[in-house]
Short mmCIF file of C-alpha atoms in Angstrom, two decimals:
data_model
loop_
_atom_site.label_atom_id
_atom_site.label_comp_id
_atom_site.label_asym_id
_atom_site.label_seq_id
_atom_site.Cartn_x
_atom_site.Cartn_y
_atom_site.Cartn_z
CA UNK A 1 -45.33 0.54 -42.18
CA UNK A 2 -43.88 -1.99 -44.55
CA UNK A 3 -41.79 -0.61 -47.46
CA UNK A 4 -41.31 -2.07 -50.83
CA UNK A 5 -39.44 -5.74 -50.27
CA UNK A 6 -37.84 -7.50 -52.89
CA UNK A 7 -37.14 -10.86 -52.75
CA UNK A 8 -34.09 -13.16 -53.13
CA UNK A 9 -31.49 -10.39 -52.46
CA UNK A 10 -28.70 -12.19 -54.22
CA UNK A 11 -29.63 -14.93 -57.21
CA UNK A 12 -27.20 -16.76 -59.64
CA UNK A 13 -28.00 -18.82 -62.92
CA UNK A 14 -26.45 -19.77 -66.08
CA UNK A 15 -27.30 -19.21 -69.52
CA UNK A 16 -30.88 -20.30 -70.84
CA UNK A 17 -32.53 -20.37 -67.31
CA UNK A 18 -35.22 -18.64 -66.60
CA UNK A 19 -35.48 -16.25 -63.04
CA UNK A 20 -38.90 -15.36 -61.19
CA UNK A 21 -38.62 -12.32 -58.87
CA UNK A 22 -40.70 -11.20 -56.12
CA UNK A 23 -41.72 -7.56 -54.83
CA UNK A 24 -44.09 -6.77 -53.00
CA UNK A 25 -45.62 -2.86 -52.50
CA UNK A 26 -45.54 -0.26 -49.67
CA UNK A 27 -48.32 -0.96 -48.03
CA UNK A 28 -51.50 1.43 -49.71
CA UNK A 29 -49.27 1.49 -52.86
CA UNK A 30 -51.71 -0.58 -56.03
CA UNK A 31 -48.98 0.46 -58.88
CA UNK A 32 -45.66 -1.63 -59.52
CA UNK A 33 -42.62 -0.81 -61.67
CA UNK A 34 -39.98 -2.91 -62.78
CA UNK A 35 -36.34 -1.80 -63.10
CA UNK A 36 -33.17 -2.76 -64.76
CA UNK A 37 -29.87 -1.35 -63.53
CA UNK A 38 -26.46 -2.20 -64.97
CA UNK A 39 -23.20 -1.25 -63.67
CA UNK A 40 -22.49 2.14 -63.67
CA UNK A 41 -25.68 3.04 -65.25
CA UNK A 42 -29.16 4.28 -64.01
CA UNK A 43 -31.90 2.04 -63.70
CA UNK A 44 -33.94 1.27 -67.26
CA UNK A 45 -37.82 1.34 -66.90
CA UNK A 46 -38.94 -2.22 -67.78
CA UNK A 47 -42.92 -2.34 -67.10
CA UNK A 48 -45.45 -0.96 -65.00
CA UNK A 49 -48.34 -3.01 -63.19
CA UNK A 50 -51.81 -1.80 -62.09
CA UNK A 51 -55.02 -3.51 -61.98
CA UNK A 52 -53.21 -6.56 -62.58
CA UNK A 53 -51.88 -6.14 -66.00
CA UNK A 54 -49.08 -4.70 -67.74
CA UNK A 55 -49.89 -0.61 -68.55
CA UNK A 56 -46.47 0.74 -70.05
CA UNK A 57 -43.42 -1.36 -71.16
CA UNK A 58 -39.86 -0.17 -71.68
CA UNK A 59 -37.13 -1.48 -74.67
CA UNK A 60 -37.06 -4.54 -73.25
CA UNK A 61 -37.55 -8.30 -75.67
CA UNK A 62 -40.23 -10.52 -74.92
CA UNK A 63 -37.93 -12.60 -72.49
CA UNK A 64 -39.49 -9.60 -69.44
CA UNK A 65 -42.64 -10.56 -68.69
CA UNK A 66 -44.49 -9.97 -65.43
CA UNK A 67 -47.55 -10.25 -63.43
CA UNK A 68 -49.55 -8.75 -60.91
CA UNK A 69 -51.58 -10.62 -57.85
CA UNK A 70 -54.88 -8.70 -56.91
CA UNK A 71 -52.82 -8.27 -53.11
CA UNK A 72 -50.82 -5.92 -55.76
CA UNK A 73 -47.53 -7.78 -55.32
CA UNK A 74 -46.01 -8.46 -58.20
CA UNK A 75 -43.29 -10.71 -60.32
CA UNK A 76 -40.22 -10.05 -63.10
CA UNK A 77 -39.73 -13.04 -65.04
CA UNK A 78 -36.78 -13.59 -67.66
CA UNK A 79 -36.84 -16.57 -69.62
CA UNK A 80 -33.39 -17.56 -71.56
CA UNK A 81 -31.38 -16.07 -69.63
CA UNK A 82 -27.94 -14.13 -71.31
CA UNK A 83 -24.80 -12.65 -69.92
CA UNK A 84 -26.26 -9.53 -70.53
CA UNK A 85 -29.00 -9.44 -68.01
CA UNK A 86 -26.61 -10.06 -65.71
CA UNK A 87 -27.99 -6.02 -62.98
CA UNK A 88 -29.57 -5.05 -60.20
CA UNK A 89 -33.10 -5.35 -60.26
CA UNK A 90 -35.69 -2.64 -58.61
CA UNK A 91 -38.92 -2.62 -58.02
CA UNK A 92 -40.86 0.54 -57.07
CA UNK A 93 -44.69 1.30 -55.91
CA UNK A 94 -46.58 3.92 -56.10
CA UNK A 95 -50.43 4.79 -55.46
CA UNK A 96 -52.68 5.73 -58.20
CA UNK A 97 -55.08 7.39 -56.14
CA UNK A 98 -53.06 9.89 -55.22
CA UNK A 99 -52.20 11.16 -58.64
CA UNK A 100 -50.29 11.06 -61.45
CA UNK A 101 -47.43 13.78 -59.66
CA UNK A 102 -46.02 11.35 -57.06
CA UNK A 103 -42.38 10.11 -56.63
CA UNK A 104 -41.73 5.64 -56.72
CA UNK A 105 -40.45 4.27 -53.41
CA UNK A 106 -37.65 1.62 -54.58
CA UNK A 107 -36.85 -1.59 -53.06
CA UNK A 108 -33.34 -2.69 -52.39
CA UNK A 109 -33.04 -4.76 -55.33
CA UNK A 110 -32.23 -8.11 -56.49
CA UNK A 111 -28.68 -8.71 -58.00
CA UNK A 112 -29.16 -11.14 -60.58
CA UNK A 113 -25.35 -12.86 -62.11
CA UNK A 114 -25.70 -14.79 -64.46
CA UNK A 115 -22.63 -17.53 -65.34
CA UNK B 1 -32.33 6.84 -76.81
CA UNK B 2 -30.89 8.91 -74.05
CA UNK B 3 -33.95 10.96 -72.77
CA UNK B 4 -32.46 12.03 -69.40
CA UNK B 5 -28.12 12.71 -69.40
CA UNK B 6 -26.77 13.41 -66.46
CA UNK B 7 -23.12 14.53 -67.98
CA UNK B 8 -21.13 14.43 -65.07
CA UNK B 9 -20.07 11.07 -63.41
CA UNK B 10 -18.59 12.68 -60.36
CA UNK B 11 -18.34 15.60 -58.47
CA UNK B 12 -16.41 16.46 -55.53
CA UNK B 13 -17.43 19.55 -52.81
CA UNK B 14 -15.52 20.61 -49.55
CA UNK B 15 -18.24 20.60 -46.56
CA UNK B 16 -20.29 23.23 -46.07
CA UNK B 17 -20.27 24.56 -49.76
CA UNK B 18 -22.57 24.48 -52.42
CA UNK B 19 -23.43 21.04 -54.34
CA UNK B 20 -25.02 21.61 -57.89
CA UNK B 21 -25.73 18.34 -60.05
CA UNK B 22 -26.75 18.68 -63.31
CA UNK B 23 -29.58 17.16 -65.65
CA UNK B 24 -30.38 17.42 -69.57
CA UNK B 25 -33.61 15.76 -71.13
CA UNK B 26 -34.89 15.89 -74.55
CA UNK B 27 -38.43 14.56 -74.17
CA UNK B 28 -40.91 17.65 -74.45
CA UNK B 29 -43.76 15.36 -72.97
CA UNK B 30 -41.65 14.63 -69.26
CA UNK B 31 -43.80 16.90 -66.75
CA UNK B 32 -42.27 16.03 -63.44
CA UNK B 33 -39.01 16.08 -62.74
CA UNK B 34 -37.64 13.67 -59.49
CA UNK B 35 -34.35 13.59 -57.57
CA UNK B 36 -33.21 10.31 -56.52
CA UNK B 37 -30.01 9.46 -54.19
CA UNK B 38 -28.79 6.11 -53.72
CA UNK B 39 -26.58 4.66 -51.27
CA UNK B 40 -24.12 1.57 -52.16
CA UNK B 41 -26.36 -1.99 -51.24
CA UNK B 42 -29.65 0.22 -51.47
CA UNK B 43 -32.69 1.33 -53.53
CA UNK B 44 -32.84 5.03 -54.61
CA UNK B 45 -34.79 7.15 -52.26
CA UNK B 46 -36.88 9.87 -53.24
CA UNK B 47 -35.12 13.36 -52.19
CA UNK B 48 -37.10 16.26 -54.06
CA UNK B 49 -39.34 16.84 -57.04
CA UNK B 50 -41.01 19.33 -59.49
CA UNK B 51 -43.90 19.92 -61.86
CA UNK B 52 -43.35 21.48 -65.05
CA UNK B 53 -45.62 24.42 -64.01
CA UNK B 54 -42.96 25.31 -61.79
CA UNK B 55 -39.55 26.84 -61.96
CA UNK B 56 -37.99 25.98 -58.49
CA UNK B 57 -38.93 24.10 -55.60
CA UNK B 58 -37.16 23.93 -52.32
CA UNK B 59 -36.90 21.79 -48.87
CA UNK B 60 -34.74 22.21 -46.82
CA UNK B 61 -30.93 22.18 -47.94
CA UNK B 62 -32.40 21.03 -51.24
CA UNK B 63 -33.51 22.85 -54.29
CA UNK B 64 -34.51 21.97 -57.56
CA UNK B 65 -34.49 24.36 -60.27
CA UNK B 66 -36.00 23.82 -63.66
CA UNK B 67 -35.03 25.54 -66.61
CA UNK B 68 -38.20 23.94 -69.36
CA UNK B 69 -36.98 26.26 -72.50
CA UNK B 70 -33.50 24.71 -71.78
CA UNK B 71 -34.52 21.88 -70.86
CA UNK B 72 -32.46 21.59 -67.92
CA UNK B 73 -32.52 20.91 -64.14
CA UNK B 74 -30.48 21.33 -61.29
CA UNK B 75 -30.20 19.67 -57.79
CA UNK B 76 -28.28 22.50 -55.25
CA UNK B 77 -27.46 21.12 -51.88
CA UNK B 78 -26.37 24.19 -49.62
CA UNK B 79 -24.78 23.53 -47.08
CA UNK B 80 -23.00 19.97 -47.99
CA UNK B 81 -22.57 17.43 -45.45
CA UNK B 82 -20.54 14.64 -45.66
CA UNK B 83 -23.57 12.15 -45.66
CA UNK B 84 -24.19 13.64 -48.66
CA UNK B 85 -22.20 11.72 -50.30
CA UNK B 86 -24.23 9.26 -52.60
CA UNK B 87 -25.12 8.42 -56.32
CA UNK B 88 -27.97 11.18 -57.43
CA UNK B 89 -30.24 9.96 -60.20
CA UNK B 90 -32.32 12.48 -62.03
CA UNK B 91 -35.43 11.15 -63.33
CA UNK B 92 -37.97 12.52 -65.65
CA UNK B 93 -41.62 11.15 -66.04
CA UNK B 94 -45.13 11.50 -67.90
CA UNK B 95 -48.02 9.83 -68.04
CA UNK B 96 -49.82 7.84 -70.79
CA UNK B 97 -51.97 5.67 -69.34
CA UNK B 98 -49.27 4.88 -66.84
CA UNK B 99 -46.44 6.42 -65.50
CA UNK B 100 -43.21 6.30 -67.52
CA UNK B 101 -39.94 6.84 -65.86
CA UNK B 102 -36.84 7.53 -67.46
CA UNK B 103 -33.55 7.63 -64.93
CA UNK B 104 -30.33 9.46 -66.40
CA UNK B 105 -27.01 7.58 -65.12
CA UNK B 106 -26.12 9.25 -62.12
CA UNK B 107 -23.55 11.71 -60.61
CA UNK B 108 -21.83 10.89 -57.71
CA UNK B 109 -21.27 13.03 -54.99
CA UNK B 110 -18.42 13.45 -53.04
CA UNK B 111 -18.61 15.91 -49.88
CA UNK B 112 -15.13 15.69 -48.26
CA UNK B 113 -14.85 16.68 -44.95
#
């Protein structure tokens, strides 16, 4: 039984790129959360995916966006890229059908530095 | 907007004593209350939760105690263990539509042997 993977691990890029990345659920999981978390910090609720579109969305700019494939996988995308963004990235999956009272499992994150 | 404040960065137990980590939110709509612990190089894993309706749930070693008029929480790990020793996140969530999360920064634990 497949947790939630995340995928790259490790990424670098430089100002003004723009960064795609993967997760994909724990298996019989249909919900997907993006997270943000800086040094030292906790992680910072992005957006939440079910049903293939965006349902709640966190103090984040425009430059998040994200989508969601009907095999309920999902992608973060950041367009113009700044120092700042420069954190750990989690995803986390949950079920809908089980309830609303149900804890996230949490990928290992991607570490995004940005140059 | 700090929702969820964890006050205490650290905290440092001798084995076999009691842990207690501590968590303030402000939100009146958060109705479930979660307990994460993270190791370094790995995603938070879920160790305990509680509904609103409740005032204390236990498993194990683990309790979680919720205080709603105070708006407080607390994690107590009797007996510590050295592999313990981890970042705890408190989280508090509620649902509009979809499930909103909010982490507080962590406290991390120290169980020295």
């Amino acid at each position: 039984d497949a947790g939630v993977t995340q995928s790259p691990t490790h990424l670098i890029k430089t100002r003004g790129q723009q960064v795609t990345l993967r997760c994909s659920p724990k298996s019989g999981h249909d919900t997907v959360s993006w997270y943000q978390q800086a040094l030292g910090q906790g992680p910072q609720f992005i957006f939440q995916y079910y049903e293939e579109e965006e349902r709640q969305r966190g103090n984040f700019p425009d430059r998040f966006s994200g989508h969601q494939y009907p095999n309920y996988s999902s992608e973060l995308n950041v367009n113009a890229l700044l120092l700042g963004d420069s954190a750990l990235y989690l995803c986390a999956s949950s079920s809908r059908k089980v309830g609303k009272s149900q804890p996230q499992h949490f990928g290992d994150g991607t570490r995004l530095s940005i140059l | 907007d700090q929702q969820v404040k964890q006050n205490s960065p650290s905290l440092s137990v001798q084995e076999g004593r009691i842990s207690i980590l501590n968590c303030d939110y402000t939100n009146s709509m958060f109705d479930y209350f979660l307990w994460y612990k993270k190791y370094p190089a790995e995603g938070p894993t879920f160790l305990i939760s509680i509904s609103s309706i409740k005032d204390k749930n236990e498993d194990g070693r683990f309790t979680v105690f919720l205080n709603k008029s105070a708006k407080h929480l607390s994690l107590h790990i009797v007996p510590s263990q050295p592999g313990d020793s981890a970042v705890y996140f408190c989280a508090a969530s509620y649902y509009t539509g979809g499930f909103k999360t909010i982490f507080g920064a962590g406290t991390r634990l120290f169980v020295k042997a």
